[in-house]
Tab-separated table of N, CA and C in Angstrom:
chain	number	residue	atom	x	y	z
A	11	UNK	N	-30.041	109.681	243.661
A	11	UNK	CA	-29.477	109.114	244.896
A	11	UNK	C	-30.084	109.758	246.140
A	12	UNK	N	-30.732	110.904	245.988
A	12	UNK	CA	-31.291	111.598	247.149
A	12	UNK	C	-32.561	110.930	247.675
A	13	UNK	N	-33.286	110.238	246.798
A	13	UNK	CA	-34.559	109.639	247.222
A	13	UNK	C	-34.360	108.586	248.318
A	14	UNK	N	-33.447	107.612	248.157
A	14	UNK	CA	-33.249	106.639	249.238
A	14	UNK	C	-32.827	107.300	250.549
A	15	UNK	N	-31.981	108.341	250.455
A	15	UNK	CA	-31.531	109.058	251.653
A	15	UNK	C	-32.719	109.683	252.388
A	16	UNK	N	-33.621	110.295	251.624
A	16	UNK	CA	-34.810	110.909	252.226
A	16	UNK	C	-35.692	109.859	252.882
A	17	UNK	N	-35.837	108.713	252.238
A	17	UNK	CA	-36.653	107.631	252.802
A	17	UNK	C	-36.036	107.141	254.110
A	18	UNK	N	-34.713	106.965	254.113
A	18	UNK	CA	-34.016	106.522	255.332
A	18	UNK	C	-34.177	107.557	256.436
A	19	UNK	N	-34.016	108.840	256.104
A	19	UNK	CA	-34.151	109.918	257.084
A	19	UNK	C	-35.572	109.953	257.646
A	20	UNK	N	-36.558	109.832	256.781
A	20	UNK	CA	-37.955	109.836	257.202
A	20	UNK	C	-38.251	108.646	258.107
A	21	UNK	N	-37.771	107.470	257.728
A	21	UNK	CA	-37.949	106.254	258.527
A	21	UNK	C	-37.318	106.432	259.903
A	22	UNK	N	-36.119	107.009	259.944
A	22	UNK	CA	-35.407	107.251	261.203
A	22	UNK	C	-36.213	108.186	262.101
A	23	UNK	N	-36.761	109.260	261.516
A	23	UNK	CA	-37.574	110.222	262.276
A	23	UNK	C	-38.818	109.538	262.838
A	24	UNK	N	-39.491	108.747	262.010
A	24	UNK	CA	-40.705	108.042	262.453
A	24	UNK	C	-40.372	107.086	263.599
A	25	UNK	N	-39.261	106.355	263.486
A	25	UNK	CA	-38.845	105.436	264.548
A	25	UNK	C	-38.569	106.188	265.841
A	26	UNK	N	-37.898	107.337	265.740
A	26	UNK	CA	-37.609	108.139	266.927
A	26	UNK	C	-38.890	108.650	267.570
A	27	UNK	N	-39.833	109.109	266.759
A	27	UNK	CA	-41.103	109.629	267.279
A	27	UNK	C	-41.849	108.534	268.031
A	28	UNK	N	-41.902	107.328	267.462
A	28	UNK	CA	-42.604	106.229	268.129
A	28	UNK	C	-41.915	105.872	269.441
A	29	UNK	N	-40.579	105.908	269.476
A	29	UNK	CA	-39.838	105.625	270.707
A	29	UNK	C	-40.118	106.695	271.750
A	30	UNK	N	-40.115	107.968	271.324
A	30	UNK	CA	-40.393	109.081	272.235
A	30	UNK	C	-41.810	108.960	272.791
A	31	UNK	N	-42.777	108.631	271.939
A	31	UNK	CA	-44.159	108.482	272.386
A	31	UNK	C	-44.289	107.355	273.399
A	32	UNK	N	-43.579	106.239	273.190
A	32	UNK	CA	-43.606	105.136	274.152
A	32	UNK	C	-43.044	105.583	275.493
A	33	UNK	N	-41.938	106.337	275.462
A	33	UNK	CA	-41.341	106.845	276.698
A	33	UNK	C	-42.304	107.784	277.412
A	34	UNK	N	-42.927	108.688	276.654
A	34	UNK	CA	-43.882	109.645	277.236
A	34	UNK	C	-45.039	108.896	277.880
A	35	UNK	N	-45.557	107.866	277.195
A	35	UNK	CA	-46.669	107.084	277.734
A	35	UNK	C	-46.258	106.389	279.026
A	36	UNK	N	-45.050	105.819	279.064
A	36	UNK	CA	-44.558	105.172	280.281
A	36	UNK	C	-44.456	106.175	281.424
A	37	UNK	N	-43.926	107.369	281.127
A	37	UNK	CA	-43.793	108.415	282.147
A	37	UNK	C	-45.174	108.835	282.646
A	38	UNK	N	-46.136	108.987	281.729
A	38	UNK	CA	-47.496	109.364	282.111
A	38	UNK	C	-48.116	108.314	283.015
A	39	UNK	N	-47.957	107.029	282.660
A	39	UNK	CA	-48.526	105.935	283.450
A	39	UNK	C	-47.869	105.901	284.828
A	40	UNK	N	-46.533	105.987	284.866
A	40	UNK	CA	-45.809	105.961	286.143
A	40	UNK	C	-46.180	107.171	286.991
A	41	UNK	N	-46.204	108.347	286.387
A	41	UNK	CA	-46.562	109.568	287.101
A	41	UNK	C	-47.991	109.514	287.612
A	42	UNK	N	-48.906	109.023	286.790
A	42	UNK	CA	-50.312	108.914	287.181
A	42	UNK	C	-50.502	107.960	288.338
A	43	UNK	N	-49.864	106.803	288.286
A	43	UNK	CA	-49.984	105.825	289.366
A	43	UNK	C	-49.315	106.353	290.630
A	44	UNK	N	-48.226	107.126	290.489
A	44	UNK	CA	-47.535	107.726	291.635
A	44	UNK	C	-48.450	108.737	292.322
A	45	UNK	N	-49.105	109.600	291.526
A	45	UNK	CA	-50.028	110.607	292.060
A	45	UNK	C	-51.217	109.913	292.726
A	46	UNK	N	-51.764	108.878	292.075
A	46	UNK	CA	-52.874	108.125	292.657
A	46	UNK	C	-52.451	107.478	293.964
A	47	UNK	N	-51.224	106.957	294.015
A	47	UNK	CA	-50.694	106.346	295.235
A	47	UNK	C	-50.656	107.341	296.378
A	48	UNK	N	-50.230	108.577	296.096
A	48	UNK	CA	-50.184	109.629	297.114
A	48	UNK	C	-51.603	109.941	297.590
A	49	UNK	N	-52.541	110.073	296.654
A	49	UNK	CA	-53.928	110.383	297.008
A	49	UNK	C	-54.534	109.276	297.859
A	50	UNK	N	-54.276	108.018	297.487
A	50	UNK	CA	-54.796	106.882	298.254
A	50	UNK	C	-54.173	106.877	299.652
A	51	UNK	N	-52.859	107.142	299.735
A	51	UNK	CA	-52.164	107.151	301.023
A	51	UNK	C	-52.724	108.245	301.927
A	52	UNK	N	-52.932	109.452	301.395
A	52	UNK	CA	-53.465	110.551	302.201
A	52	UNK	C	-54.909	110.265	302.595
A	53	UNK	N	-55.655	109.616	301.711
A	53	UNK	CA	-57.047	109.258	302.012
A	53	UNK	C	-57.100	108.229	303.141
A	54	UNK	N	-56.195	107.249	303.116
A	54	UNK	CA	-56.165	106.210	304.144
A	54	UNK	C	-55.700	106.765	305.486
A	55	UNK	N	-54.870	107.804	305.470
A	55	UNK	CA	-54.369	108.390	306.716
A	55	UNK	C	-55.473	109.107	307.485
A	56	UNK	N	-56.486	109.615	306.790
A	56	UNK	CA	-57.551	110.400	307.435
A	56	UNK	C	-58.448	109.573	308.329
């Protein structure tokens, strides 16, 4: 009975990791575009 439990636990962990990676990627993209926006704004002000 332990084998199905381990498979479910492993599947749950993999799903969480993929969700976390998607969130991290979104944060990286948003943060990167935000930083680029600041650089472009300061460049245009000069």
